[in-house]
Backbone as JSON, one array per atom type, in Angstrom:
{
  "sequence": "MKQTNKVEGELIFGIHPVIEAVKAKKRKIISFYTTKPEPKGWQDIQSAIEGKHIPIQYVDRSVLTRMADSTDHQGVIAWVGKFPFKKNIFEPSKHPLILMLDGIQDPRNVGAIIRSAYCTAFNGIVLIKRGGSPLTATALKSSAGLAEHIDIFMANSVIEAATLLKKAGYTLYMATFDGQNALSVEFQKPLCLVIGGEGVGISRSILKEGLHVTLPQKTADISYNASVAAGLLTFLVATKAGSIK",
  "N": [[-30.87, 12.28, -6.2], [-31.09, 11.54, -3.62], [-30.45, 8.95, -3.3], [-27.76, 8.76, -2.7], [-27.62, 9.05, 0.0], [-28.5, 6.72, 1.01], [-27.08, 4.54, 0.12], [-24.02, 3.08, 0.87], [-21.04, 4.61, 0.07], [-18.92, 6.61, -2.08], [-18.11, 9.76, -3.64], [-16.63, 10.22, -6.82], [-14.84, 12.15, -9.21], [-14.42, 13.54, -12.55], [-13.27, 12.76, -15.86], [-11.21, 10.74, -16.43], [-10.75, 9.45, -13.82], [-13.31, 8.32, -13.42], [-13.64, 6.64, -15.68], [-11.46, 4.87, -15.26], [-12.17, 3.7, -12.84], [-14.37, 2.22, -13.65], [-13.12, 0.47, -15.48], [-11.3, -0.89, -13.81], [-12.84, -2.51, -12.17], [-13.03, -2.96, -9.44], [-14.69, -1.92, -7.58], [-18.17, -1.21, -6.96], [-20.09, 0.54, -9.35], [-22.39, 2.85, -8.78], [-24.08, 5.01, -9.58], [-24.34, 7.66, -12.05], [-23.68, 11.16, -12.54], [-24.25, 13.83, -14.64], [-24.1, 16.38, -17.2], [-26.38, 17.94, -19.56], [-26.21, 19.23, -22.73], [-24.03, 16.32, -22.95], [-20.73, 16.28, -21.52], [-17.42, 16.78, -23.01], [-15.74, 13.8, -23.61], [-17.54, 12.13, -22.45], [-18.5, 10.15, -24.15], [-16.47, 8.26, -24.08], [-16.79, 7.23, -21.53], [-19.34, 6.12, -21.82], [-18.73, 4.09, -23.64], [-17.15, 2.49, -22.02], [-18.98, 1.56, -20.17], [-20.75, 0.08, -21.59], [-23.47, -2.05, -22.0], [-23.89, -2.29, -19.31], [-26.19, -1.62, -16.73], [-26.51, 1.19, -15.45], [-27.7, 3.78, -13.49], [-28.24, 7.1, -14.74], [-28.12, 10.45, -13.98], [-29.14, 13.58, -15.05], [-28.01, 16.77, -14.5], [-27.71, 20.27, -13.57], [-24.68, 22.06, -14.23], [-23.8, 23.52, -12.04], [-24.8, 22.11, -9.92], [-23.23, 19.82, -9.95], [-20.81, 20.99, -9.27], [-21.32, 21.76, -6.63], [-21.74, 19.24, -5.47], [-19.23, 18.0, -5.84], [-17.67, 19.78, -4.54], [-15.88, 21.3, -5.9], [-14.62, 22.77, -8.91], [-13.46, 21.2, -10.7], [-14.52, 18.96, -11.91], [-15.09, 18.24, -14.52], [-17.58, 17.89, -15.59], [-18.6, 15.42, -14.91], [-19.62, 13.11, -12.48], [-19.36, 10.3, -10.37], [-21.09, 8.0, -8.31], [-19.8, 5.73, -6.22], [-18.78, 2.5, -4.85], [-17.02, 2.13, -1.69], [-13.48, 2.74, -1.56], [-11.4, -0.05, -2.15], [-9.3, -0.81, 0.06], [-6.29, -2.64, 0.83], [-6.37, -5.28, 3.18], [-4.36, -6.43, 4.61], [-0.79, -6.16, 5.18], [1.64, -5.79, 2.54], [3.0, -8.53, 0.55], [6.25, -9.58, -0.1], [6.78, -11.35, -2.28], [4.7, -10.94, -4.02], [4.45, -8.23, -4.21], [7.03, -6.68, -4.82], [8.04, -4.11, -5.0], [7.36, -1.26, -3.46], [5.76, 1.76, -2.25], [5.84, 4.22, 0.29], [3.97, 6.81, 1.73], [4.65, 9.3, 3.84], [3.12, 11.47, 5.75], [2.26, 13.18, 3.68], [0.35, 15.81, 2.89], [-1.1, 17.25, 1.02], [-3.66, 16.55, -1.12], [-3.47, 16.59, -3.89], [-0.77, 16.21, -4.37], [-0.54, 13.65, -3.3], [-2.1, 12.19, -5.15], [-0.65, 12.69, -7.53], [1.78, 11.46, -6.93], [1.02, 8.79, -6.63], [0.27, 8.3, -9.24], [2.78, 8.5, -10.55], [4.07, 6.36, -9.31], [2.59, 4.15, -10.22], [3.12, 4.34, -12.98], [5.8, 3.75, -13.03], [5.99, 1.12, -12.42], [5.68, 0.36, -9.73], [4.36, -1.76, -7.22], [2.62, -1.39, -5.1], [1.11, 0.82, -2.65], [1.62, 2.49, 0.44], [-0.32, 4.22, 2.62], [-0.72, 6.61, 5.29], [-2.82, 6.93, 8.03], [-2.62, 8.79, 10.16], [-1.73, 12.03, 10.08], [-1.46, 12.3, 7.32], [-2.86, 12.97, 4.03], [-6.09, 11.72, 3.29], [-7.32, 9.31, 0.87], [-8.75, 11.08, -1.2], [-11.4, 12.32, -3.42], [-10.21, 14.31, -4.89], [-7.52, 13.56, -4.79], [-7.71, 11.15, -6.21], [-8.47, 12.16, -8.68], [-6.15, 13.6, -9.33], [-4.44, 11.5, -9.67], [-5.12, 10.64, -12.11], [-6.94, 8.64, -12.16], [-5.5, 6.31, -11.89], [-5.0, 5.26, -9.41], [-6.95, 3.41, -9.0], [-5.99, 1.09, -10.03], [-3.89, 0.11, -8.59], [-2.61, -1.57, -5.73], [-3.43, -0.56, -2.45], [-2.52, 0.08, 0.86], [-3.69, 1.06, 4.01], [-2.2, 2.28, 6.75], [-2.31, 2.63, 10.32], [-0.44, 4.22, 11.65], [2.83, 5.68, 11.08], [4.85, 4.32, 12.35], [3.69, 1.82, 12.82], [3.44, 1.0, 10.15], [6.15, 0.9, 9.25], [7.14, -1.09, 10.97], [5.6, -3.35, 10.28], [6.34, -3.65, 7.59], [9.14, -4.13, 7.69], [9.14, -6.48, 9.16], [7.93, -8.12, 7.33], [9.92, -8.37, 5.51], [10.91, -6.32, 3.91], [13.26, -3.91, 2.68], [13.78, -0.66, 3.76], [14.01, 2.38, 2.08], [14.84, 5.59, 2.67], [13.89, 8.78, 1.66], [15.82, 11.43, 2.09], [17.66, 14.43, 3.16], [20.21, 13.92, 3.91], [21.42, 11.63, 3.01], [22.92, 8.85, 1.15], [24.01, 9.5, -2.16], [21.47, 9.07, -4.42], [21.89, 8.19, -6.99], [24.04, 6.51, -6.89], [23.29, 4.36, -5.38], [22.61, 0.92, -4.93], [19.74, -0.38, -5.37], [17.86, -2.83, -3.79], [15.46, -5.32, -4.21], [13.11, -7.15, -2.13], [11.68, -3.92, -1.7], [10.87, -0.82, -0.04], [10.19, 2.39, -0.81], [10.38, 5.4, 0.89], [8.66, 8.39, 1.14], [8.71, 11.58, 2.48], [6.7, 14.15, 4.14], [5.72, 17.43, 2.86], [8.0, 19.93, 3.52], [8.41, 19.0, 6.2], [9.39, 16.41, 6.06], [10.5, 12.97, 6.47], [9.13, 11.15, 9.22], [10.63, 11.44, 12.42], [10.52, 9.25, 14.08], [10.89, 6.97, 12.56], [13.24, 7.19, 11.2], [15.57, 5.76, 11.7], [15.04, 3.31, 10.74], [15.66, 2.58, 8.19], [17.62, 2.85, 5.09], [19.21, 5.86, 4.16], [18.62, 7.91, 1.37], [19.48, 10.3, -1.13], [18.39, 12.73, -3.43], [20.39, 14.23, -5.86], [21.01, 17.76, -6.14], [21.1, 21.2, -7.27], [21.91, 23.21, -5.3], [22.18, 23.24, -1.69], [20.26, 24.72, -0.39], [17.8, 24.61, -1.55], [14.9, 22.74, -2.66], [13.18, 19.88, -4.04], [9.73, 19.76, -5.06], [7.46, 17.64, -3.26], [6.0, 15.75, -4.8], [7.35, 15.86, -7.21], [9.94, 15.05, -6.47], [9.29, 12.45, -5.66], [8.47, 11.37, -8.11], [10.85, 11.44, -9.6], [12.46, 9.78, -8.01], [11.04, 7.33, -7.93], [11.19, 6.56, -10.59], [13.98, 6.3, -10.88], [14.6, 4.34, -8.9], [13.01, 2.15, -9.76], [14.17, 1.68, -12.25], [16.85, 1.03, -11.61], [16.4, -1.17, -10.04], [15.51, -2.93, -11.85], [12.86, -3.1, -12.66], [11.68, -1.57, -14.62], [12.67, -0.89, -17.99]],
  "CA": [[-29.65, 12.38, -5.4], [-31.34, 10.97, -2.3], [-29.84, 7.63, -3.26], [-26.43, 8.84, -2.11], [-27.75, 8.98, 1.45], [-28.97, 5.38, 1.38], [-26.11, 3.54, -0.28], [-22.69, 3.42, 1.34], [-20.11, 4.8, -1.02], [-18.26, 7.91, -2.12], [-18.13, 10.41, -4.93], [-15.39, 10.49, -7.55], [-15.18, 13.03, -10.33], [-13.44, 13.66, -13.63], [-13.39, 11.73, -16.9], [-10.29, 9.6, -16.26], [-11.05, 8.67, -12.61], [-14.54, 7.54, -13.6], [-13.35, 5.56, -16.64], [-10.57, 3.88, -14.66], [-12.94, 2.96, -11.83], [-15.17, 1.24, -14.4], [-12.21, -0.53, -16.04], [-10.64, -1.67, -12.76], [-13.83, -3.47, -11.68], [-12.76, -3.27, -8.04], [-15.8, -1.45, -6.74], [-19.44, -1.06, -7.65], [-20.47, 1.85, -9.88], [-23.78, 2.92, -8.37], [-24.81, 5.93, -10.46], [-23.6, 8.77, -12.66], [-24.28, 12.48, -12.62], [-23.59, 14.59, -15.69], [-24.89, 17.49, -17.75], [-26.94, 17.76, -20.9], [-25.53, 18.14, -23.45], [-22.96, 15.65, -22.22], [-19.42, 16.92, -21.68], [-16.4, 16.11, -23.82], [-15.22, 12.64, -22.9], [-18.64, 11.28, -21.99], [-18.59, 8.99, -25.03], [-15.51, 7.25, -23.6], [-17.44, 6.58, -20.39], [-20.42, 5.28, -22.37], [-18.11, 2.9, -24.22], [-16.65, 1.66, -20.92], [-20.1, 0.96, -19.43], [-21.68, -0.53, -22.54], [-24.07, -3.29, -21.52], [-24.14, -2.19, -17.87], [-27.37, -0.81, -16.44], [-26.15, 2.1, -14.36], [-28.53, 4.99, -13.58], [-27.59, 8.36, -15.08], [-28.94, 11.61, -13.68], [-28.67, 14.8, -15.7], [-28.2, 17.92, -13.61], [-27.01, 21.49, -13.96], [-23.25, 22.03, -13.88], [-23.62, 24.09, -10.7], [-25.09, 21.03, -8.97], [-22.03, 19.0, -9.91], [-19.79, 21.74, -8.53], [-21.65, 21.65, -5.2], [-21.53, 17.85, -5.06], [-17.8, 17.71, -5.81], [-16.99, 20.86, -3.81], [-14.77, 21.64, -6.79], [-15.0, 23.03, -10.3], [-12.56, 20.35, -11.48], [-15.21, 17.68, -12.13], [-15.18, 17.98, -15.97], [-18.95, 17.58, -15.98], [-18.93, 14.01, -14.61], [-19.43, 12.58, -11.13], [-19.9, 8.95, -10.17], [-21.27, 7.52, -6.94], [-19.2, 4.39, -6.29], [-18.5, 1.85, -3.58], [-15.83, 2.58, -0.98], [-12.23, 2.25, -2.13], [-11.04, -1.35, -1.56], [-7.94, -0.87, 0.6], [-5.81, -3.94, 1.26], [-6.6, -5.52, 4.61], [-3.09, -6.86, 5.21], [0.41, -5.57, 4.6], [2.08, -6.44, 1.29], [3.9, -9.68, 0.57], [7.36, -9.33, -1.04], [6.72, -12.17, -3.49], [3.68, -10.4, -4.91], [4.63, -6.77, -4.29], [8.44, -6.46, -4.49], [8.41, -2.7, -5.12], [6.24, -0.48, -2.93], [6.04, 3.15, -1.89], [5.12, 4.69, 1.47], [3.83, 8.26, 1.84], [4.66, 9.66, 5.26], [2.77, 12.86, 6.05], [1.93, 14.0, 2.51], [-0.95, 16.37, 3.27], [-1.8, 17.8, -0.14], [-4.23, 15.43, -1.89], [-2.98, 16.62, -5.27], [0.53, 15.56, -4.35], [-0.8, 12.22, -3.1], [-2.53, 11.63, -6.43], [0.44, 12.75, -8.5], [2.78, 10.46, -6.56], [0.45, 7.48, -6.98], [0.36, 8.2, -10.71], [4.18, 8.2, -10.89], [4.36, 5.01, -8.83], [1.98, 3.2, -11.15], [3.81, 4.42, -14.26], [7.15, 3.19, -12.89], [5.85, -0.3, -12.09], [5.57, 0.02, -8.31], [3.24, -2.7, -7.06], [1.71, -1.04, -4.01], [1.26, 2.09, -1.94], [1.23, 2.53, 1.84], [-0.73, 5.53, 3.11], [-0.77, 6.67, 6.74], [-3.99, 7.67, 8.51], [-2.24, 9.87, 11.05], [-0.85, 13.07, 9.55], [-1.43, 12.35, 5.87], [-4.14, 13.17, 3.36], [-6.79, 10.5, 2.89], [-7.44, 9.14, -0.58], [-9.95, 11.84, -1.54], [-11.74, 12.42, -4.83], [-9.2, 15.17, -5.5], [-6.33, 12.72, -4.97], [-8.0, 10.23, -7.3], [-8.43, 12.95, -9.92], [-4.75, 13.91, -9.61], [-3.78, 10.26, -10.1], [-5.71, 10.31, -13.42], [-7.69, 7.4, -11.99], [-4.62, 5.14, -11.82], [-5.1, 4.68, -8.07], [-7.89, 2.29, -9.07], [-5.29, -0.08, -10.56], [-2.73, -0.25, -7.77], [-3.0, -1.97, -4.38], [-3.11, 0.47, -1.46], [-2.72, -0.32, 2.26], [-3.79, 2.2, 4.9], [-1.69, 1.97, 8.08], [-2.76, 3.58, 11.35], [0.65, 5.14, 11.96], [4.05, 5.41, 10.33], [5.6, 3.3, 13.1], [3.05, 0.54, 12.5], [3.77, 0.65, 8.77], [7.56, 0.51, 9.18], [7.3, -2.35, 11.68], [5.0, -4.41, 9.47], [7.11, -3.83, 6.37], [10.41, -4.77, 8.01], [8.83, -7.85, 9.56], [7.6, -8.85, 6.1], [11.15, -8.58, 4.75], [11.25, -5.2, 3.04], [14.27, -2.92, 3.02], [13.22, 0.68, 3.62], [14.9, 3.42, 1.58], [14.26, 6.86, 3.1], [14.29, 9.96, 0.9], [16.21, 12.48, 3.04], [18.68, 15.36, 2.66], [21.52, 13.57, 4.46], [21.71, 10.25, 2.67], [23.82, 8.54, 0.04], [23.53, 9.94, -3.47], [20.59, 8.03, -4.95], [22.43, 7.69, -8.25], [25.06, 5.48, -6.63], [22.73, 3.31, -4.53], [22.14, -0.3, -5.58], [18.47, -0.69, -4.73], [17.59, -4.26, -3.78], [14.1, -5.75, -3.9], [11.92, -6.29, -2.0], [11.98, -2.64, -1.09], [9.85, 0.2, 0.13], [10.71, 3.76, -0.88], [9.59, 6.25, 1.79], [8.67, 9.81, 0.81], [8.2, 12.36, 3.6], [5.79, 15.26, 3.89], [6.22, 18.72, 2.4], [8.57, 20.78, 4.55], [8.77, 18.27, 7.43], [10.17, 15.23, 5.73], [10.12, 11.69, 7.08], [8.97, 11.19, 10.67], [11.82, 11.07, 13.18], [10.32, 7.96, 14.73], [11.28, 5.83, 11.7], [14.45, 7.52, 10.44], [16.6, 4.74, 11.92], [14.55, 2.02, 10.27], [16.02, 2.3, 6.81], [18.79, 3.48, 4.49], [18.9, 7.19, 3.68], [19.06, 8.22, 0.02], [19.25, 11.71, -1.43], [18.45, 13.17, -4.82], [21.3, 15.36, -6.03], [20.4, 18.99, -6.6], [22.07, 22.26, -7.55], [22.44, 23.73, -4.03], [21.54, 22.64, -0.52], [19.22, 25.59, 0.18], [16.56, 24.46, -2.32], [14.4, 21.36, -2.6], [12.14, 19.51, -4.99], [8.38, 19.5, -4.57], [7.36, 16.24, -2.84], [5.55, 14.87, -5.88], [8.42, 15.82, -8.21], [10.97, 14.18, -5.91], [8.79, 11.08, -5.71], [8.5, 10.94, -9.5], [12.25, 11.19, -9.97], [12.99, 8.63, -7.28], [10.38, 6.09, -8.34], [11.78, 6.18, -11.88], [15.35, 5.86, -10.63], [14.58, 3.08, -8.16], [12.46, 1.1, -10.61], [15.15, 1.4, -13.3], [18.03, 0.36, -11.03], [15.95, -2.45, -9.5], [15.18, -3.79, -12.98], [11.41, -3.24, -12.87], [11.4, -0.98, -15.94], [13.89, -0.82, -18.81]],
  "C": [[-29.86, 11.85, -3.98], [-30.66, 9.61, -2.15], [-28.49, 7.65, -2.58], [-26.46, 8.78, -0.6], [-28.12, 7.58, 1.92], [-27.93, 4.3, 1.1], [-24.72, 3.97, 0.17], [-21.72, 3.51, 0.17], [-19.47, 6.16, -0.94], [-18.31, 8.46, -3.53], [-16.72, 10.47, -5.52], [-15.77, 11.36, -8.73], [-14.04, 13.14, -11.32], [-13.53, 12.49, -14.6], [-12.51, 10.52, -16.63], [-10.55, 8.81, -14.97], [-12.28, 7.79, -12.76], [-14.3, 6.37, -14.55], [-12.5, 4.47, -16.0], [-11.26, 3.07, -13.57], [-13.81, 1.89, -12.5], [-14.27, 0.11, -14.91], [-11.62, -1.45, -14.97], [-11.55, -2.76, -12.18], [-13.58, -3.88, -10.23], [-13.89, -2.83, -7.11], [-17.03, -1.15, -7.59], [-19.64, 0.38, -8.12], [-21.97, 1.97, -9.67], [-24.6, 3.82, -9.28], [-23.88, 7.01, -10.99], [-24.4, 10.06, -12.58], [-23.52, 13.26, -13.68], [-24.54, 15.66, -16.2], [-25.48, 17.1, -19.11], [-26.9, 19.11, -21.6], [-24.35, 17.57, -22.65], [-21.62, 16.33, -22.49], [-18.5, 16.12, -22.6], [-15.82, 14.96, -23.01], [-16.31, 11.69, -22.43], [-18.78, 10.03, -22.85], [-17.63, 7.88, -24.61], [-16.09, 6.5, -22.39], [-18.55, 5.66, -20.87], [-19.87, 3.99, -22.96], [-17.67, 1.94, -23.13], [-17.78, 0.95, -20.19], [-21.12, 0.28, -20.34], [-22.17, -1.88, -22.0], [-24.36, -3.29, -20.03], [-25.34, -1.26, -17.65], [-27.1, 0.05, -15.21], [-26.96, 3.38, -14.51], [-27.7, 6.24, -13.88], [-28.56, 9.5, -14.78], [-28.31, 12.85, -14.31], [-29.03, 16.01, -14.83], [-27.45, 19.12, -14.15], [-25.55, 21.42, -13.49], [-22.99, 22.56, -12.48], [-23.92, 23.05, -9.62], [-23.87, 20.13, -8.84], [-20.93, 19.68, -9.1], [-20.04, 21.67, -7.03], [-21.39, 20.24, -4.68], [-20.04, 17.55, -4.88], [-17.04, 18.67, -4.91], [-15.75, 21.28, -4.58], [-15.33, 21.93, -8.17], [-14.23, 22.11, -11.25], [-13.2, 19.01, -11.88], [-15.36, 17.3, -13.6], [-16.58, 17.55, -16.4], [-19.39, 16.16, -15.69], [-18.63, 13.69, -13.15], [-20.02, 11.18, -11.09], [-20.01, 8.67, -8.68], [-20.85, 6.06, -6.96], [-19.03, 3.8, -4.9], [-17.21, 2.36, -2.98], [-14.57, 1.98, -1.62], [-11.78, 0.98, -1.41], [-9.58, -1.41, -1.09], [-7.57, -2.31, 0.95], [-5.99, -4.09, 2.76], [-5.32, -5.9, 5.34], [-1.91, -6.22, 4.5], [0.86, -6.4, 3.39], [3.0, -7.63, 1.53], [4.98, -9.46, -0.48], [7.27, -10.12, -2.34], [5.72, -11.63, -4.51], [3.85, -8.9, -5.16], [6.08, -6.42, -3.92], [8.87, -4.99, -4.45], [7.24, -1.85, -4.65], [6.73, 0.9, -2.48], [5.22, 3.54, -0.67], [5.12, 6.21, 1.5], [3.65, 8.63, 3.3], [4.36, 11.15, 5.43], [2.58, 13.75, 4.84], [0.51, 14.51, 2.7], [-1.75, 16.95, 2.11], [-2.35, 16.66, -0.99], [-3.78, 15.41, -3.35], [-1.59, 15.98, -5.37], [0.38, 14.05, -4.17], [-1.16, 11.56, -4.43], [-1.42, 11.6, -7.46], [1.5, 11.7, -8.21], [2.28, 9.05, -6.9], [0.54, 7.25, -8.49], [1.78, 7.83, -11.14], [4.54, 6.78, -10.48], [3.81, 3.96, -9.78], [2.75, 3.17, -12.47], [5.21, 3.8, -14.21], [7.13, 1.78, -12.32], [5.97, -0.62, -10.6], [4.3, -0.79, -8.12], [2.23, -2.28, -6.0], [2.08, 0.28, -3.35], [0.85, 1.9, -0.49], [0.91, 3.98, 2.19], [-0.85, 5.46, 4.63], [-1.97, 7.51, 7.18], [-3.59, 8.92, 9.28], [-1.28, 10.83, 10.36], [-0.79, 13.19, 8.04], [-2.81, 12.59, 5.29], [-4.79, 11.82, 3.08], [-6.87, 10.42, 1.36], [-8.76, 9.77, -1.04], [-10.23, 11.78, -3.03], [-10.73, 13.29, -5.58], [-7.91, 14.39, -5.75], [-6.53, 11.75, -6.13], [-7.95, 10.94, -8.65], [-6.99, 13.24, -10.31], [-3.95, 12.67, -10.04], [-4.23, 9.84, -11.5], [-6.45, 8.98, -13.36], [-6.82, 6.17, -11.82], [-4.56, 4.52, -10.43], [-6.02, 3.47, -8.05], [-7.18, 0.99, -9.46], [-4.09, -0.51, -9.73], [-3.21, -0.58, -6.36], [-2.53, -0.93, -3.37], [-3.48, -0.05, -0.06], [-2.72, 0.94, 3.11], [-3.36, 1.78, 6.3], [-2.17, 3.02, 9.08], [-1.69, 4.63, 11.65], [1.88, 4.76, 11.16], [4.9, 4.35, 11.03], [5.03, 1.92, 12.82], [3.45, 0.09, 11.1], [5.21, 0.16, 8.66], [7.79, -0.85, 9.83], [6.78, -3.52, 10.85], [5.84, -4.7, 8.22], [8.44, -4.53, 6.63], [10.21, -6.23, 8.42], [8.54, -8.72, 8.34], [8.83, -9.09, 5.22], [11.57, -7.47, 3.82], [12.43, -4.4, 3.58], [13.66, -1.54, 2.77], [14.3, 1.64, 3.14], [14.22, 4.77, 1.84], [14.79, 8.02, 2.25], [14.55, 11.11, 1.88], [17.23, 13.41, 2.39], [20.1, 14.96, 3.09], [21.96, 12.16, 4.1], [22.73, 10.09, 1.56], [23.19, 9.01, -1.27], [22.73, 8.8, -4.11], [21.1, 7.43, -6.25], [23.42, 6.56, -8.06], [24.55, 4.32, -5.78], [22.3, 2.12, -5.38], [20.88, -0.77, -4.86], [18.14, -2.18, -4.9], [16.14, -4.55, -3.4], [14.13, -6.97, -2.97], [12.23, -5.01, -1.24], [10.76, -1.77, -0.96], [10.55, 1.56, 0.12], [9.79, 4.65, -0.04], [9.77, 7.71, 1.41], [8.01, 10.58, 1.95], [7.35, 13.54, 3.17], [6.49, 16.54, 3.48], [6.74, 19.53, 3.58], [9.1, 20.04, 5.76], [9.67, 17.09, 7.14], [9.67, 13.99, 6.43], [10.09, 11.81, 8.6], [10.23, 10.71, 11.38], [11.73, 9.66, 13.76], [10.74, 6.77, 13.88], [12.59, 6.08, 10.94], [15.55, 6.47, 10.57], [16.22, 3.38, 11.34], [14.94, 1.68, 8.84], [17.27, 3.02, 6.35], [18.39, 4.83, 3.9], [19.47, 7.4, 2.28], [18.65, 9.65, -0.32], [19.34, 11.98, -2.93], [19.45, 14.32, -4.94], [20.56, 16.58, -6.56], [21.45, 20.08, -6.66], [22.73, 22.82, -6.29], [21.63, 23.18, -2.88], [20.38, 23.46, 0.03], [17.92, 25.56, -0.61], [16.09, 23.02, -2.18], [13.34, 21.14, -3.67], [10.78, 19.51, -4.3], [8.27, 18.01, -4.27], [6.96, 15.32, -3.98], [6.6, 14.77, -6.98], [9.54, 14.9, -7.74], [10.55, 12.72, -5.98], [8.83, 10.54, -7.14], [9.9, 10.59, -9.96], [12.78, 9.92, -9.3], [12.33, 7.32, -7.69], [10.94, 5.61, -9.68], [13.19, 5.62, -11.69], [15.39, 4.49, -9.96], [14.11, 1.94, -9.05], [13.44, 0.7, -11.7], [16.33, 0.59, -12.75], [17.67, -1.0, -10.46], [15.5, -3.41, -10.6], [13.7, -3.96, -13.24], [10.95, -2.6, -14.17], [12.73, -0.85, -16.66], [13.67, 0.09, -19.99]]
}
C-alpha cells in the first residue's frame, strides 16, 4: 500500500465504478485491492482486465473499509489516475445537452444525478468547485461508475460557469419553484439544465441568466429531492429536445 503514496492518483471503490473505469479507458488503473476469497462480482472485473498486467493486493476486509472510509466498497478498491476533467467549456456542436449542478453538497446526490444524466443522453456535466461536492469516490459509486463515460467540466464558480456557457451559445434552463410548467416548455438545444442545491436552490447570482422552469407537484409546501427532481427533468428535457425517444 506504500505505492499509493508515490503515485499520483485516487481511490475508487465498488464493483461497477471499478469495471466502468476499466472500460472507459480514460485513466490509468494502477492497482487493485480486494479480499480472499474474492467478492461477488470480482470475475466481472477479471474479465474486464484480461490481458492487462495490473497488480492485485489481497487484504482483510477491514483494511478496505479503512482505505475507503466506508463499508460500501463491496470488497473492491482500485488505485487509479486522477479523474480527467475537461479543460475547456463544452462546445454546442459536440455537447448540445448538458447539465450544471449548482451547490449540490451530498456526493450521493451528485452521483445519482450524473447517472440520470448519462441515462437520458446528456452529453456533459458542469460541476462547481465553490459550494458543491467534489467528484468523490462516493459520488462515483452512486453514479454506478457512469461518471467515467461522460465529459465533466469543473468551473471555479457558478458565475464563471454561466458566463462561459452563455458565451458559447447555450440557453440556460433553471429548475426553480417560480418558473413555467416544465411540461409546457419547448426546450431548445443547445441547452444547459441547471439544478440547484438541496434547500437553497440555484444561486441568486445567476437566476437572471436563464429561463425558469418548474416541475409540477401536488402542493407548494413540498418538494422533490434534488436527485429525484434532476432525474425527472433530465428525462423530460431529453425527450422534448429529441435526444431520447
